[in-house]
GROMACS .gro file of C-alpha atoms in nm:
model
  153
    1MET     CA    1   5.279  13.884  10.115
    2THR     CA    2   5.335  13.813  10.484
    3PRO     CA    3   5.576  14.062  10.642
    4MET     CA    4   5.756  13.810  10.863
    5LEU     CA    5   6.116  13.890  10.770
    6TRP     CA    6   6.195  14.142  11.041
    7LEU     CA    7   6.158  14.053  11.408
    8PRO     CA    8   6.161  14.325  11.672
    9PRO     CA    9   6.413  14.312  11.956
   10CYS     CA   10   6.318  14.099  12.252
   11GLY     CA   11   6.020  14.226  12.448
   12GLN     CA   12   5.897  14.469  12.184
   13THR     CA   13   5.563  14.451  12.010
   14ARG     CA   14   5.486  14.540  11.651
   15VAL     CA   15   5.159  14.576  11.465
   16ILE     CA   16   5.102  14.390  11.138
   17TYR     CA   17   4.818  14.461  10.896
   18GLN     CA   18   4.743  14.166  10.668
   19TRP     CA   19   4.498  14.110  10.385
   20LEU     CA   20   4.405  13.751  10.460
   21ARG     CA   21   4.200  13.692  10.145
   22LEU     CA   22   4.468  13.834   9.915
   23GLU     CA   23   4.720  13.587  10.055
   24ARG     CA   24   4.499  13.306   9.925
   25PHE     CA   25   4.507  13.442   9.569
   26GLU     CA   26   4.784  13.227   9.427
   27LEU     CA   27   4.688  13.195   9.061
   28TRP     CA   28   4.672  13.471   8.803
   29TRP     CA   29   4.308  13.409   8.725
   30HIS     CA   30   4.212  13.481   9.088
   31TRP     CA   31   4.339  13.836   9.042
   32LEU     CA   32   4.172  13.864   8.701
   33LEU     CA   33   3.840  13.744   8.840
   34LEU     CA   34   3.859  13.991   9.130
   35GLY     CA   35   3.939  14.281   8.895
   36VAL     CA   36   3.663  14.190   8.650
   37ALA     CA   37   3.410  14.154   8.932
   38CYS     CA   38   3.504  14.497   9.073
   39VAL     CA   39   3.478  14.664   8.731
   40VAL     CA   40   3.143  14.497   8.650
   41VAL     CA   41   2.985  14.582   8.986
   42THR     CA   42   3.112  14.940   8.975
   43GLY     CA   43   2.984  14.981   8.618
   44PHE     CA   44   2.646  14.840   8.716
   45VAL     CA   45   2.619  15.081   9.011
   46VAL     CA   46   2.716  15.381   8.800
   47ALA     CA   47   2.470  15.287   8.523
   48TRP     CA   48   2.190  15.221   8.772
   49TYR     CA   49   2.235  15.550   8.957
   50ARG     CA   50   2.278  15.750   8.637
   51ARG     CA   51   1.942  15.614   8.522
   52ASP     CA   52   1.772  15.679   8.857
   53ALA     CA   53   1.922  16.026   8.903
   54VAL     CA   54   1.767  16.169   8.586
   55GLU     CA   55   1.495  16.345   8.786
   56GLN     CA   56   1.739  16.490   9.039
   57ALA     CA   57   1.999  16.760   9.010
   58ARG     CA   58   2.335  16.659   8.864
   59PRO     CA   59   2.536  16.708   9.192
   60VAL     CA   60   2.283  16.497   9.384
   61GLY     CA   61   2.311  16.217   9.128
   62TRP     CA   62   2.689  16.220   9.143
   63ALA     CA   63   2.683  16.230   9.524
   64LEU     CA   64   2.451  15.928   9.538
   65THR     CA   65   2.672  15.743   9.289
   66LEU     CA   66   2.985  15.816   9.494
   67LEU     CA   67   2.815  15.707   9.816
   68ARG     CA   68   2.713  15.374   9.658
   69ILE     CA   69   3.066  15.321   9.523
   70ALA     CA   70   3.203  15.397   9.871
   71ALA     CA   71   2.965  15.137  10.016
   72LEU     CA   72   3.087  14.882   9.760
   73ALA     CA   73   3.448  14.969   9.845
   74GLY     CA   74   3.365  14.898  10.210
   75LEU     CA   75   3.220  14.561  10.111
   76LEU     CA   76   3.535  14.490   9.911
   77LEU     CA   77   3.750  14.574  10.214
   78PHE     CA   78   3.537  14.341  10.424
   79PHE     CA   79   3.576  14.067  10.162
   80LEU     CA   80   3.955  14.107  10.158
   81GLN     CA   81   3.963  14.058  10.538
   82LEU     CA   82   4.202  14.322  10.664
   83GLU     CA   83   4.337  14.194  10.994
   84LYS     CA   84   4.537  14.381  11.253
   85ARG     CA   85   4.772  14.155  11.447
   86PHE     CA   86   5.014  14.220  11.727
   87GLU     CA   87   5.340  14.031  11.730
   88GLU     CA   88   5.570  14.017  12.028
   89ARG     CA   89   5.911  13.860  12.026
   90VAL     CA   90   5.982  13.659  12.337
   91VAL     CA   91   6.316  13.487  12.381
   92ARG     CA   92   6.351  13.221  12.644
   93ASP     CA   93   6.683  13.078  12.750
   94SER     CA   94   6.756  12.727  12.636
   95LYS     CA   95   6.777  12.460  12.901
   96VAL     CA   96   7.003  12.161  12.938
   97ALA     CA   97   6.915  11.882  13.178
   98ILE     CA   98   7.193  11.667  13.318
   99LEU     CA   99   7.076  11.339  13.466
  100VAL     CA  100   7.279  11.182  13.744
  101ASP     CA  101   7.228  10.816  13.824
  102THR     CA  102   7.219  10.762  14.201
  103SER     CA  103   7.105  10.401  14.196
  104ILE     CA  104   7.276  10.118  14.384
  105SER     CA  105   7.458  10.007  14.068
  106MET     CA  106   7.666  10.326  14.081
  107SER     CA  107   7.835  10.195  14.399
  108LEU     CA  108   7.982   9.898  14.207
  109PRO     CA  109   8.347   9.910  14.105
  110ALA     CA  110   8.413  10.090  13.779
  111ASP     CA  111   8.675   9.838  13.664
  112GLN     CA  112   8.544   9.482  13.654
  113SER     CA  113   8.877   9.324  13.553
  114ALA     CA  114   9.051   9.360  13.889
  115GLU     CA  115   8.827   9.169  14.131
  116GLY     CA  116   9.056   9.166  14.431
  117THR     CA  117   9.178   9.526  14.433
  118MET     CA  118   8.983   9.824  14.560
  119THR     CA  119   8.894  10.047  14.265
  120ALA     CA  120   8.687  10.357  14.236
  121THR     CA  121   8.314  10.319  14.208
  122ARG     CA  122   8.114  10.414  13.902
  123ALA     CA  123   7.989  10.726  14.080
  124ASP     CA  124   8.350  10.830  14.155
  125GLU     CA  125   8.446  10.779  13.791
  126ALA     CA  126   8.148  10.984  13.670
  127LEU     CA  127   8.234  11.262  13.916
  128ARG     CA  128   8.599  11.257  13.806
  129LEU     CA  129   8.492  11.273  13.442
  130LEU     CA  130   8.266  11.576  13.498
  131ALA     CA  131   8.514  11.755  13.726
  132GLY     CA  132   8.805  11.697  13.488
  133SER     CA  133   8.636  11.851  13.187
  134ASP     CA  134   8.492  12.195  13.124
  135VAL     CA  135   8.168  12.063  12.979
  136LEU     CA  136   7.953  12.208  13.256
  137GLN     CA  137   8.117  12.551  13.231
  138ARG     CA  138   8.074  12.560  12.852
  139LEU     CA  139   7.711  12.453  12.881
  140ALA     CA  140   7.645  12.711  13.154
  141GLN     CA  141   7.772  12.992  12.929
  142ALA     CA  142   7.503  12.935  12.665
  143HIS     CA  143   7.226  12.750  12.848
  144GLN     CA  144   7.047  12.721  13.176
  145VAL     CA  145   7.186  12.400  13.325
  146ASP     CA  146   6.972  12.188  13.558
  147VAL     CA  147   7.103  11.874  13.730
  148TYR     CA  148   6.856  11.601  13.820
  149ARG     CA  149   6.917  11.273  13.999
  150PHE     CA  150   6.737  10.949  13.943
  151ASP     CA  151   6.760  10.606  14.093
  152ALA     CA  152   6.441  10.419  14.003
  153LEU     CA  153   6.170  10.432  13.745
   0.00000   0.00000   0.00000
């Protein structure tokens, strides 16, 4: 019974009225017990006020009976716990963190097989890899991209 299917556009607020106690009634006998209790209490009130209103005029007796039933209806509403909630939809952009290693090990040669020749460092290879692909542009289209560097724990 929760009306959570529709969400308002971003930044808008909507008001939801919920019967908290009714949401806890999951079995059929909960509903039966509630209905029987309401009928019994209402019947008791009507019988009691019909007996007490014998000495008064008929409209006064009916008015007193209706007032008592209205009071019981108020107690029933209190029991069912009507709650007014406000729901606001807030959308925050997703974030992507890119970590860049700036430690001393990134200055080592990228290719360990050629010991004597001058090769690019690991940092140069990582830069070439990022510059040669459109990964950052694709990420920036859908997410907020933050670049962080680290070199020690």
